[in-house]
Amino acid sequence: MRALLNSQLLLETIYLIASMLFILSLKWLSSPASARRGVRAGEIGMLLAVVGTLLHHGIVDYTWIAIALVLGTVIGVPLGFVQMTAVPQRTALSHAFGALCVTLVGTAEFYLRAPAVPKFMMVVLSLEIILGSLTLTGSLMAAGKLQEVLPQRPITYKGQNLVNLSLLGIAIIVAVLLVLDPSRMSLFPLIIVIPLIFGVMMIVPIGGADMPTVISLLNSYAGLSAAAMGFVLDNKLLIVAGALDGASGFILSVNMSKAMNRSFSNVLFGAFGQEQATAAGKVEAKPVRSATAEEAAAILAAANKVVIVPGYGMAVAQAQHKVRELYDALTKRGVDVKFGIHPVAGRMPGHMNVLLAEADIPYDKLLDMDEINGDFPQTDVALIIGANDVTNPAARSDTTSPIYGMPILDVDKARTVMVIKRSMAAGFAGIENPLYHLDRTLMLFGDAKGFVGNIVRELSGAGHS
Ligand code: NAP
């Protein structure tokens, strides 16, 4: 008895420390300077959570647990090595696994307890299973769209929202019937199957461009379903971790929607990105001015103030280390170089900050959109490296543009604008960018890593000043 009490105390203490580490992890992750510590804290917290759970007195046989640990490691380790640009779909897959686990545990718990399931328990179980099931298929669909194994464009039909909401409504009605009388066990499979279908239908009308926001929302659902599972299993750590996950995922989705000036309902029901093909097709016709690396280097060397605006293209090209060399070469010549970071540049929040921090660019040189926008009128050169949508002035002036109202980096107010990209192709939102046709804009066509490398070579070689 005493041994049992001691092991229970040990378990609760481990869970308490893990909970504290999860909270500190989120706090530290909110600043680039402490982000590495935040990741470590999260990792140690998760390790403690797993070790603590393995000490649970209810475990009678470790065989299946050992098999699950090996299986989890075999799946998890390769997932840890994906390219940074593939992190959104990797994250979606993690949510799918978490949601599968929550749904399976919820199903087992129902059949272990049925038909005598107390009302509160049935409410929490239903919530766990509905959220778990829809997150499972929703996350798989989102990962498929981002990986382009499924079509990215939104697929819509008349009455779609009504059909989708009716499906969810039916699942909720079935759950209520089960809460009122859990002995209607034949209804139980419906609260798994209907949300599984709803998860697919929910993602079908959403375009690829909105997937990162949707994934963040699915993150929130996965967290809430895990918190519900915590109530079912009487596990306080799961309740805390699930609530943190649910709240942070929700806040992140709201912040991403705000940064794109979109409402939540517009992201979920707006079928954004439908015009992709037609809008992108118009691009080639208008004239643009282009320049060579040598010309670009001369302009940069003659500047006093340069703002570099990185985007998705810098991430794909893995150009951050070359960008660091460019930063060094220019600052050595006395040029004031800063970086303008848009909140949704790249494919996930903080994408640019992580890459530039990896290349050891000083944090105080990375300025958020609101901080840098006032500087552009006094900026000699705005150098855009693989960014597109986040610099599109149509968002300010063209009321018909799908991104109208999205806050952007005001690069067009700089004296000279230089844009490194490979072609005139559109960005993620699939729309034309009038910035490229301005008199003050020079297009630097090429791969971001190669072109920045060439500029650095010109700067260090010929000695423009
Ligand atoms: P973007 O609009 O997708 O444009 C990226 C540009 O990079 C493309 O136009 C492409 O042009 C160029 N590019 C691609 N590979 C390149 C390479 N190897 N070298 C040089 N250039 C290359 O990117 P963004 O300006 O960063 O905007 C992000 C977009 O994602 C926004 O639409 C945003 O709303 C959306 N989004 C982001 C998040 C987030 O959390 N970050 C979330 C949801 C949605 P070429 O093909 O001509 O080279």
Short mmCIF file of C-alpha atoms and ligand atoms in Angstrom, two decimals:
data_model
loop_
_atom_site.label_atom_id
_atom_site.label_comp_id
_atom_site.label_asym_id
_atom_site.label_seq_id
_atom_site.Cartn_x
_atom_site.Cartn_y
_atom_site.Cartn_z
CA MET A 1 0.00 0.00 0.00
CA ARG A 2 2.79 2.36 1.02
CA ALA A 3 4.76 1.45 -2.14
CA LEU A 4 1.66 2.21 -4.20
CA LEU A 5 1.24 5.61 -2.54
CA ASN A 6 4.92 6.40 -3.08
CA SER A 7 4.79 5.45 -6.75
CA GLN A 8 1.59 7.54 -7.15
CA LEU A 9 3.35 10.51 -5.54
CA LEU A 10 6.36 10.02 -7.83
CA LEU A 11 4.07 9.88 -10.87
CA GLU A 12 2.18 13.04 -9.86
CA THR A 13 5.50 14.85 -9.25
CA ILE A 14 6.85 13.83 -12.65
CA TYR A 15 3.60 14.98 -14.31
CA LEU A 16 3.74 18.30 -12.44
CA ILE A 17 7.32 18.95 -13.61
CA ALA A 18 6.37 17.95 -17.19
CA SER A 19 3.38 20.35 -17.11
CA MET A 20 5.61 23.19 -15.91
CA LEU A 21 8.13 22.45 -18.66
CA PHE A 22 5.37 22.52 -21.32
CA ILE A 23 4.21 25.94 -20.10
CA LEU A 24 7.79 27.30 -19.97
CA SER A 25 8.45 25.81 -23.39
CA LEU A 26 5.59 27.80 -24.95
CA LYS A 27 6.77 30.96 -23.19
CA TRP A 28 10.37 30.55 -24.34
CA LEU A 29 9.33 29.66 -27.90
CA SER A 30 7.78 33.12 -28.26
CA SER A 31 11.19 34.81 -28.69
CA PRO A 32 14.02 33.82 -31.08
CA ALA A 33 16.58 34.45 -28.30
CA SER A 34 15.03 31.79 -26.01
CA ALA A 35 13.48 29.50 -28.66
CA ARG A 36 16.20 26.82 -28.44
CA ARG A 37 15.67 26.61 -24.67
CA GLY A 38 11.93 26.33 -25.38
CA VAL A 39 12.46 23.33 -27.67
CA ARG A 40 14.68 21.61 -25.07
CA ALA A 41 12.11 22.24 -22.32
CA GLY A 42 9.36 20.73 -24.49
CA GLU A 43 11.51 17.69 -25.30
CA ILE A 44 12.41 17.05 -21.65
CA GLY A 45 8.77 17.58 -20.64
CA MET A 46 7.63 14.99 -23.19
CA LEU A 47 10.34 12.53 -22.11
CA LEU A 48 9.21 12.90 -18.48
CA ALA A 49 5.58 12.43 -19.57
CA VAL A 50 6.45 9.14 -21.33
CA VAL A 51 8.68 7.88 -18.48
CA GLY A 52 6.05 8.83 -15.88
CA THR A 53 3.34 6.99 -17.82
CA LEU A 54 5.54 3.89 -18.05
CA LEU A 55 5.73 3.89 -14.22
CA HIS A 56 1.92 3.76 -13.97
CA HIS A 57 0.88 1.05 -11.50
CA GLY A 58 -1.97 -0.05 -13.79
CA ILE A 59 0.47 -1.48 -16.35
CA VAL A 60 0.68 -5.27 -16.01
CA ASP A 61 2.56 -6.16 -19.18
CA TYR A 62 5.08 -4.06 -21.13
CA THR A 63 5.16 -6.18 -24.31
CA TRP A 64 2.65 -4.17 -26.36
CA ILE A 65 4.04 -0.91 -25.02
CA ALA A 66 7.54 -1.92 -26.16
CA ILE A 67 6.18 -2.78 -29.63
CA ALA A 68 4.40 0.60 -29.77
CA LEU A 69 7.59 2.43 -28.72
CA VAL A 70 9.60 0.74 -31.49
CA LEU A 71 6.85 1.46 -34.05
CA GLY A 72 6.59 5.09 -32.93
CA THR A 73 10.35 5.52 -33.17
CA VAL A 74 10.48 3.96 -36.64
CA ILE A 75 7.80 6.39 -37.86
CA GLY A 76 8.93 9.42 -35.84
CA VAL A 77 12.66 9.54 -36.56
CA PRO A 78 12.39 9.94 -40.38
CA LEU A 79 9.62 12.53 -39.86
CA GLY A 80 12.15 14.57 -37.89
CA PHE A 81 14.41 14.87 -40.94
CA VAL A 82 12.00 16.42 -43.46
CA GLN A 83 12.93 19.72 -45.14
CA MET A 84 11.83 22.81 -43.24
CA THR A 85 9.50 23.78 -46.12
CA ALA A 86 7.65 20.48 -45.58
CA VAL A 87 7.07 21.11 -41.86
CA PRO A 88 3.39 22.13 -42.27
CA GLN A 89 2.46 18.74 -43.84
CA ARG A 90 4.71 16.92 -41.35
CA THR A 91 2.85 18.70 -38.54
CA ALA A 92 -0.46 17.69 -40.10
CA LEU A 93 0.68 14.05 -40.07
CA SER A 94 1.60 14.33 -36.37
CA HIS A 95 -1.91 15.63 -35.66
CA ALA A 96 -3.37 12.73 -37.63
CA PHE A 97 -1.42 10.21 -35.52
CA GLY A 98 -2.43 11.98 -32.29
CA ALA A 99 -6.06 12.06 -33.40
CA LEU A 100 -5.98 8.35 -34.36
CA CYS A 101 -4.66 7.53 -30.90
CA VAL A 102 -7.33 9.66 -29.18
CA THR A 103 -10.11 8.04 -31.24
CA LEU A 104 -8.87 4.49 -30.54
CA VAL A 105 -8.49 5.13 -26.80
CA GLY A 106 -11.94 6.77 -26.67
CA THR A 107 -13.51 3.82 -28.50
CA ALA A 108 -11.85 1.28 -26.17
CA GLU A 109 -12.93 3.27 -23.10
CA PHE A 110 -16.55 3.39 -24.33
CA TYR A 111 -16.78 -0.37 -24.88
CA LEU A 112 -15.03 -1.03 -21.53
CA ARG A 113 -17.60 1.08 -19.70
CA ALA A 114 -20.82 0.68 -21.76
CA PRO A 115 -23.71 0.50 -21.13
CA ALA A 116 -23.23 2.06 -17.66
CA VAL A 117 -21.45 5.23 -18.77
CA PRO A 118 -22.10 8.24 -16.49
CA LYS A 119 -23.49 11.32 -18.30
CA PHE A 120 -20.41 13.53 -17.79
CA MET A 121 -18.14 10.72 -18.98
CA MET A 122 -20.31 10.18 -22.09
CA VAL A 123 -20.18 13.92 -22.89
CA VAL A 124 -16.37 13.95 -22.67
CA LEU A 125 -16.04 10.66 -24.58
CA SER A 126 -18.26 11.97 -27.39
CA LEU A 127 -16.27 15.19 -27.59
CA GLU A 128 -13.02 13.23 -27.66
CA ILE A 129 -14.20 10.90 -30.41
CA ILE A 130 -15.90 13.49 -32.63
CA LEU A 131 -12.90 15.86 -32.48
CA GLY A 132 -10.43 12.99 -32.81
CA SER A 133 -12.14 11.48 -35.88
CA LEU A 134 -12.59 14.72 -37.80
CA THR A 135 -9.01 15.77 -36.98
CA LEU A 136 -7.72 12.42 -38.26
CA THR A 137 -9.16 12.65 -41.77
CA GLY A 138 -8.95 16.49 -41.89
CA SER A 139 -5.22 16.37 -41.10
CA LEU A 140 -4.55 13.62 -43.66
CA MET A 141 -6.38 15.66 -46.30
CA ALA A 142 -4.46 18.82 -45.35
CA ALA A 143 -1.12 16.97 -45.51
CA GLY A 144 -2.11 15.50 -48.92
CA LYS A 145 -2.99 18.94 -50.31
CA LEU A 146 0.25 20.52 -49.08
CA GLN A 147 2.34 17.63 -50.39
CA GLU A 148 0.41 18.02 -53.67
CA VAL A 149 -0.64 14.36 -53.75
CA LEU A 150 -4.18 15.80 -53.70
CA PRO A 151 -5.35 18.77 -55.84
CA GLN A 152 -4.54 22.08 -54.09
CA ARG A 153 -7.40 24.06 -55.56
CA PRO A 154 -10.67 24.30 -53.64
CA ILE A 155 -13.39 21.97 -54.91
CA THR A 156 -16.81 23.48 -54.40
CA TYR A 157 -20.44 22.68 -55.21
CA LYS A 158 -23.77 24.28 -54.46
CA GLY A 159 -25.01 23.82 -50.91
CA GLN A 160 -21.63 22.51 -49.74
CA ASN A 161 -21.55 24.39 -46.44
CA LEU A 162 -25.07 23.20 -45.65
CA VAL A 163 -24.11 19.57 -46.35
CA ASN A 164 -20.98 19.87 -44.19
CA LEU A 165 -22.67 21.58 -41.28
CA SER A 166 -25.56 19.06 -41.46
CA LEU A 167 -23.06 16.20 -41.15
CA LEU A 168 -21.55 17.77 -38.05
CA GLY A 169 -25.05 18.50 -36.73
CA ILE A 170 -26.08 14.84 -37.14
CA ALA A 171 -22.95 13.67 -35.28
CA ILE A 172 -23.76 16.04 -32.41
CA ILE A 173 -27.42 14.84 -32.27
CA VAL A 174 -26.23 11.20 -32.12
CA ALA A 175 -23.81 12.16 -29.33
CA VAL A 176 -26.67 13.79 -27.39
CA LEU A 177 -28.79 10.61 -27.80
CA LEU A 178 -25.88 8.56 -26.44
CA VAL A 179 -25.42 10.91 -23.48
CA LEU A 180 -29.13 10.58 -22.66
CA ASP A 181 -28.99 6.80 -22.97
CA PRO A 182 -25.54 5.18 -23.37
CA SER A 183 -27.14 1.73 -23.72
CA ARG A 184 -28.00 2.63 -27.36
CA MET A 185 -24.64 1.13 -28.21
CA SER A 186 -25.48 0.56 -31.87
CA LEU A 187 -25.40 4.36 -32.36
CA PHE A 188 -21.81 4.62 -31.16
CA PRO A 189 -20.05 3.85 -34.50
CA LEU A 190 -21.92 6.81 -36.03
CA ILE A 191 -20.01 9.33 -33.89
CA ILE A 192 -16.82 7.92 -35.39
CA VAL A 193 -17.85 7.47 -39.03
CA ILE A 194 -19.75 10.75 -39.55
CA PRO A 195 -16.92 12.98 -38.25
CA LEU A 196 -14.43 10.94 -40.33
CA ILE A 197 -16.47 11.88 -43.44
CA PHE A 198 -16.88 15.46 -42.17
CA GLY A 199 -13.07 15.79 -41.82
CA VAL A 200 -12.67 15.02 -45.54
CA MET A 201 -15.57 17.22 -46.65
CA MET A 202 -14.36 20.12 -44.48
CA ILE A 203 -11.00 20.28 -46.27
CA VAL A 204 -12.23 19.71 -49.87
CA PRO A 205 -13.40 23.35 -50.40
CA ILE A 206 -10.30 24.91 -48.81
CA GLY A 207 -7.42 25.94 -51.12
CA GLY A 208 -3.80 24.92 -50.56
CA ALA A 209 -2.89 28.52 -49.66
CA ASP A 210 -5.02 28.30 -46.53
CA MET A 211 -3.77 24.89 -45.40
CA PRO A 212 -1.19 26.18 -42.86
CA THR A 213 -3.97 28.10 -41.08
CA VAL A 214 -6.25 25.06 -41.21
CA ILE A 215 -3.48 22.85 -39.85
CA SER A 216 -3.06 25.21 -36.94
CA LEU A 217 -6.82 24.95 -36.31
CA LEU A 218 -6.64 21.13 -36.51
CA ASN A 219 -3.80 21.40 -34.00
CA SER A 220 -6.27 23.10 -31.71
CA TYR A 221 -8.89 20.34 -32.24
CA ALA A 222 -6.26 17.64 -31.58
CA GLY A 223 -5.34 19.43 -28.34
CA LEU A 224 -8.96 19.70 -27.20
CA SER A 225 -9.62 16.03 -27.96
CA ALA A 226 -6.48 15.10 -25.96
CA ALA A 227 -7.71 17.23 -23.04
CA ALA A 228 -11.06 15.39 -23.21
CA MET A 229 -9.13 12.11 -23.19
CA GLY A 230 -7.36 13.38 -20.05
CA PHE A 231 -10.76 13.60 -18.30
CA VAL A 232 -11.69 10.10 -19.50
CA LEU A 233 -8.40 8.59 -18.27
CA ASP A 234 -8.23 10.84 -15.19
CA ASN A 235 -4.81 12.03 -16.34
CA LYS A 236 -4.04 15.63 -15.31
CA LEU A 237 -0.98 15.93 -17.54
CA LEU A 238 -3.06 15.14 -20.62
CA ILE A 239 -5.63 17.75 -19.57
CA VAL A 240 -2.91 20.41 -19.14
CA ALA A 241 -0.99 19.50 -22.34
CA GLY A 242 -4.22 19.20 -24.38
CA ALA A 243 -5.51 22.56 -23.12
CA LEU A 244 -2.17 24.25 -23.94
CA ASP A 245 -2.21 22.68 -27.40
CA GLY A 246 -5.84 23.62 -27.97
CA ALA A 247 -5.38 27.23 -26.88
CA SER A 248 -2.06 27.85 -28.64
CA GLY A 249 -3.30 26.30 -31.89
CA PHE A 250 -6.38 28.51 -31.77
CA ILE A 251 -4.39 31.69 -31.03
CA LEU A 252 -1.97 30.86 -33.86
CA SER A 253 -4.83 30.36 -36.34
CA VAL A 254 -6.36 33.69 -35.31
CA ASN A 255 -2.99 35.46 -35.68
CA MET A 256 -2.41 33.90 -39.11
CA SER A 257 -5.89 34.91 -40.28
CA LYS A 258 -5.29 38.47 -39.02
CA ALA A 259 -1.95 38.66 -40.85
CA MET A 260 -3.80 37.78 -44.07
CA ASN A 261 -6.71 40.10 -43.17
CA ARG A 262 -9.09 37.17 -43.41
CA SER A 263 -11.82 36.10 -41.05
CA PHE A 264 -11.90 32.57 -39.73
CA SER A 265 -15.11 31.84 -41.62
CA ASN A 266 -13.51 33.16 -44.82
CA VAL A 267 -10.58 30.76 -44.38
CA LEU A 268 -12.88 27.82 -43.67
CA PHE A 269 -15.69 28.55 -46.13
CA GLY A 270 -14.24 31.12 -48.57
CA ALA A 271 -12.76 28.68 -51.14
CA PHE A 272 -9.73 31.00 -51.40
CA GLY A 273 -7.35 30.40 -54.32
CA GLN A 274 -9.94 29.37 -56.89
CA GLU A 275 -8.77 31.97 -59.43
CA GLN A 276 -5.23 30.56 -59.33
CA ALA A 277 -4.94 29.41 -62.95
CA THR A 278 -6.51 32.42 -64.69
CA ALA A 279 -4.77 35.09 -62.59
CA ALA A 280 -1.36 33.48 -62.96
CA GLY A 281 -1.87 33.17 -66.70
CA LYS A 282 -2.04 36.96 -67.25
CA VAL A 283 1.41 37.64 -65.82
CA GLU A 284 3.79 37.28 -68.76
CA ALA A 285 2.28 39.99 -70.99
CA LYS A 286 3.42 43.24 -69.25
CA PRO A 287 7.02 44.51 -69.57
CA VAL A 288 9.54 44.28 -66.74
CA ARG A 289 13.13 45.52 -66.28
CA SER A 290 15.75 42.97 -65.32
CA ALA A 291 19.35 43.29 -64.13
CA THR A 292 22.44 41.14 -63.70
CA ALA A 293 24.19 40.22 -60.47
CA GLU A 294 26.94 42.69 -61.34
CA GLU A 295 24.46 45.56 -61.73
CA ALA A 296 22.63 44.56 -58.55
CA ALA A 297 25.91 44.46 -56.62
CA ALA A 298 26.81 47.96 -57.83
CA ILE A 299 23.43 49.37 -56.76
CA LEU A 300 23.67 47.67 -53.34
CA ALA A 301 27.24 48.87 -52.81
CA ALA A 302 26.20 52.46 -53.52
CA ALA A 303 23.28 52.32 -51.05
CA ASN A 304 23.22 53.64 -47.49
CA LYS A 305 20.18 51.77 -46.30
CA VAL A 306 19.06 48.32 -47.51
CA VAL A 307 16.08 46.28 -46.33
CA ILE A 308 16.12 42.59 -47.23
CA VAL A 309 12.71 40.92 -47.46
CA PRO A 310 12.94 37.12 -47.43
CA GLY A 311 10.12 34.78 -48.41
CA TYR A 312 9.28 31.21 -49.30
CA GLY A 313 11.79 31.17 -52.20
CA MET A 314 14.71 31.81 -49.82
CA ALA A 315 13.55 28.81 -47.77
CA VAL A 316 13.24 26.46 -50.78
CA ALA A 317 16.61 27.53 -52.14
CA GLN A 318 18.17 27.24 -48.64
CA ALA A 319 19.76 30.61 -49.37
CA GLN A 320 19.96 31.84 -45.75
CA HIS A 321 23.71 31.28 -45.41
CA LYS A 322 24.41 33.15 -48.67
CA VAL A 323 22.12 35.91 -47.37
CA ARG A 324 24.31 36.05 -44.26
CA GLU A 325 27.38 36.48 -46.50
CA LEU A 326 25.59 39.30 -48.33
CA TYR A 327 24.73 40.92 -44.99
CA ASP A 328 28.40 40.69 -43.93
CA ALA A 329 29.69 42.05 -47.25
CA LEU A 330 27.33 45.04 -47.15
CA THR A 331 27.76 45.91 -43.45
CA LYS A 332 31.55 45.75 -43.95
CA ARG A 333 31.09 48.53 -46.52
CA GLY A 334 29.12 50.60 -44.00
CA VAL A 335 25.69 49.87 -45.53
CA ASP A 336 22.87 49.75 -42.95
CA VAL A 337 21.15 46.38 -43.56
CA LYS A 338 17.92 45.30 -41.91
CA PHE A 339 15.46 42.48 -42.55
CA GLY A 340 11.71 42.99 -42.94
CA ILE A 341 9.76 39.95 -41.76
CA HIS A 342 6.12 39.47 -42.71
CA PRO A 343 4.13 37.35 -40.21
CA VAL A 344 3.06 34.88 -42.93
CA ALA A 345 6.20 34.91 -45.10
CA GLY A 346 7.15 31.35 -46.01
CA ARG A 347 4.90 28.47 -45.15
CA MET A 348 4.59 28.64 -41.36
CA PRO A 349 4.73 31.34 -38.72
CA GLY A 350 8.30 32.20 -37.75
CA HIS A 351 9.67 30.42 -40.85
CA MET A 352 11.97 33.30 -41.83
CA ASN A 353 13.11 34.00 -38.25
CA VAL A 354 14.16 30.37 -37.81
CA LEU A 355 16.15 30.30 -41.07
CA LEU A 356 17.87 33.63 -40.49
CA ALA A 357 18.67 32.70 -36.88
CA GLU A 358 20.18 29.45 -38.20
CA ALA A 359 22.49 31.62 -40.35
CA ASP A 360 23.43 33.67 -37.23
CA ILE A 361 21.95 36.94 -38.42
CA PRO A 362 21.65 39.16 -35.31
CA TYR A 363 18.08 39.08 -33.92
CA ASP A 364 17.96 42.86 -33.55
CA LYS A 365 18.29 43.19 -37.34
CA LEU A 366 15.06 41.22 -37.90
CA LEU A 367 12.16 43.66 -37.77
CA ASP A 368 8.48 42.74 -37.88
CA MET A 369 6.27 44.23 -40.59
CA ASP A 370 4.86 46.95 -38.31
CA GLU A 371 8.34 48.00 -37.18
CA ILE A 372 9.94 48.14 -40.65
CA ASN A 373 7.11 49.57 -42.78
CA GLY A 374 7.80 53.17 -41.69
CA ASP A 375 11.44 52.79 -42.88
CA PHE A 376 10.76 52.00 -46.55
CA PRO A 377 10.39 55.62 -47.80
CA GLN A 378 13.94 56.31 -46.49
CA THR A 379 15.30 53.01 -47.84
CA ASP A 380 17.61 53.05 -50.87
CA VAL A 381 17.10 49.42 -51.84
CA ALA A 382 14.43 46.91 -50.86
CA LEU A 383 15.92 43.55 -51.84
CA ILE A 384 13.24 40.86 -52.04
CA ILE A 385 14.57 37.32 -51.92
CA GLY A 386 11.96 34.72 -52.95
CA ALA A 387 9.02 36.63 -51.46
CA ASN A 388 5.96 37.50 -53.51
CA ASP A 389 2.47 37.69 -51.95
CA VAL A 390 3.71 39.46 -48.81
CA THR A 391 4.99 42.35 -50.99
CA ASN A 392 2.02 42.61 -53.36
CA PRO A 393 0.75 46.23 -53.42
CA ALA A 394 -2.57 45.01 -54.90
CA ALA A 395 -3.43 44.09 -51.32
CA ARG A 396 -3.53 47.84 -50.55
CA SER A 397 -5.14 49.22 -53.69
CA ASP A 398 -7.02 46.61 -55.73
CA THR A 399 -10.40 45.97 -54.15
CA THR A 400 -10.97 43.05 -56.55
CA SER A 401 -7.79 41.25 -55.50
CA PRO A 402 -8.31 38.07 -53.44
CA ILE A 403 -5.67 39.37 -51.00
CA TYR A 404 -7.17 42.89 -50.77
CA GLY A 405 -6.80 44.16 -47.19
CA MET A 406 -3.95 41.79 -46.27
CA PRO A 407 -1.26 43.87 -44.52
CA ILE A 408 1.91 43.82 -46.66
CA LEU A 409 5.50 45.00 -46.49
CA ASP A 410 5.51 48.41 -48.22
CA VAL A 411 8.59 47.62 -50.35
CA ASP A 412 7.23 49.67 -53.28
CA LYS A 413 7.92 52.83 -51.23
CA ALA A 414 11.69 52.23 -51.34
CA ARG A 415 13.78 54.17 -53.90
CA THR A 416 14.78 50.99 -55.74
CA VAL A 417 13.16 47.57 -55.51
CA MET A 418 15.09 44.45 -56.53
CA VAL A 419 13.35 41.08 -56.69
CA ILE A 420 15.20 37.76 -56.81
CA LYS A 421 12.98 34.98 -58.20
CA ARG A 422 13.31 32.46 -60.98
CA SER A 423 10.48 33.56 -63.28
CA MET A 424 7.33 35.66 -63.44
CA ALA A 425 5.35 32.85 -61.81
CA ALA A 426 2.83 33.72 -59.12
CA GLY A 427 3.30 33.07 -55.39
CA PHE A 428 1.26 30.83 -53.12
CA ALA A 429 -1.96 32.84 -53.48
CA GLY A 430 -1.69 32.36 -57.27
CA ILE A 431 -2.10 36.03 -58.17
CA GLU A 432 -0.20 38.56 -60.26
CA ASN A 433 2.10 41.04 -58.49
CA PRO A 434 2.02 44.61 -59.99
CA LEU A 435 5.21 45.40 -58.04
CA TYR A 436 7.25 43.74 -60.80
CA HIS A 437 6.05 46.25 -63.41
CA LEU A 438 6.92 49.45 -61.52
CA ASP A 439 9.59 51.79 -62.99
CA ARG A 440 11.71 51.47 -59.86
CA THR A 441 11.65 47.67 -59.85
CA LEU A 442 14.48 45.51 -61.18
CA MET A 443 13.90 41.78 -61.59
CA LEU A 444 16.89 39.59 -60.77
CA PHE A 445 15.95 36.28 -62.38
CA GLY A 446 17.57 33.20 -60.90
CA ASP A 447 17.65 30.78 -58.01
CA ALA A 448 17.87 32.67 -54.69
CA LYS A 449 20.98 30.88 -53.44
CA GLY A 450 22.85 31.14 -56.74
CA PHE A 451 21.92 34.78 -57.40
CA VAL A 452 22.75 36.00 -53.88
CA GLY A 453 26.04 34.06 -54.15
CA ASN A 454 26.81 35.87 -57.42
CA ILE A 455 26.09 39.28 -55.86
CA VAL A 456 28.41 38.44 -52.93
CA ARG A 457 31.13 37.40 -55.38
CA GLU A 458 30.74 40.67 -57.29
CA LEU A 459 30.88 42.67 -54.05
CA SER A 460 33.98 40.97 -52.77
CA GLY A 461 35.73 40.64 -56.12
CA ALA A 462 35.63 43.84 -58.21
CA GLY A 463 35.40 46.17 -55.18
CA HIS A 464 32.52 48.50 -56.09
CA SER A 465 32.15 51.31 -53.59
P1 NAP B 1 5.07 33.30 -52.06
O1 NAP B 1 4.07 34.37 -52.28
O2 NAP B 1 4.62 31.91 -52.05
O3 NAP B 1 6.19 33.52 -53.17
C1 NAP B 1 7.37 32.82 -53.15
C2 NAP B 1 8.13 33.15 -54.42
O4 NAP B 1 9.39 32.51 -54.31
C3 NAP B 1 7.47 32.61 -55.66
O5 NAP B 1 6.86 33.65 -56.39
C4 NAP B 1 8.61 31.93 -56.45
O6 NAP B 1 8.76 32.54 -57.73
C5 NAP B 1 9.85 32.23 -55.61
N1 NAP B 1 10.75 31.09 -55.55
C6 NAP B 1 10.44 29.78 -55.36
N2 NAP B 1 11.55 29.02 -55.37
C7 NAP B 1 12.59 29.88 -55.55
C8 NAP B 1 13.99 29.72 -55.65
N3 NAP B 1 14.57 28.52 -55.57
N4 NAP B 1 14.74 30.82 -55.83
C9 NAP B 1 14.18 32.05 -55.93
N5 NAP B 1 12.86 32.26 -55.85
C10 NAP B 1 12.08 31.19 -55.65
O7 NAP B 1 5.88 33.51 -50.69
P2 NAP B 1 5.77 34.63 -49.57
O8 NAP B 1 5.87 35.99 -50.16
O9 NAP B 1 6.72 34.20 -48.53
O10 NAP B 1 4.28 34.51 -49.04
C11 NAP B 1 3.80 33.41 -48.29
C12 NAP B 1 2.46 32.94 -48.79
O11 NAP B 1 2.06 31.78 -48.05
C13 NAP B 1 1.37 33.99 -48.61
O12 NAP B 1 0.42 33.85 -49.63
C14 NAP B 1 0.78 33.58 -47.28
O13 NAP B 1 -0.55 34.05 -47.09
C15 NAP B 1 0.80 32.06 -47.42
N6 NAP B 1 0.68 31.46 -46.10
C16 NAP B 1 1.73 31.52 -45.25
C17 NAP B 1 1.57 31.06 -43.96
C18 NAP B 1 2.66 31.17 -42.93
O14 NAP B 1 2.39 30.85 -41.78
N7 NAP B 1 3.85 31.61 -43.28
C19 NAP B 1 0.37 30.50 -43.57
C20 NAP B 1 -0.68 30.45 -44.49
C21 NAP B 1 -0.50 30.94 -45.76
P3 NAP B 1 9.46 31.72 -58.93
O15 NAP B 1 8.72 30.45 -59.07
O16 NAP B 1 9.34 32.63 -60.09
O17 NAP B 1 10.88 31.51 -58.51
#
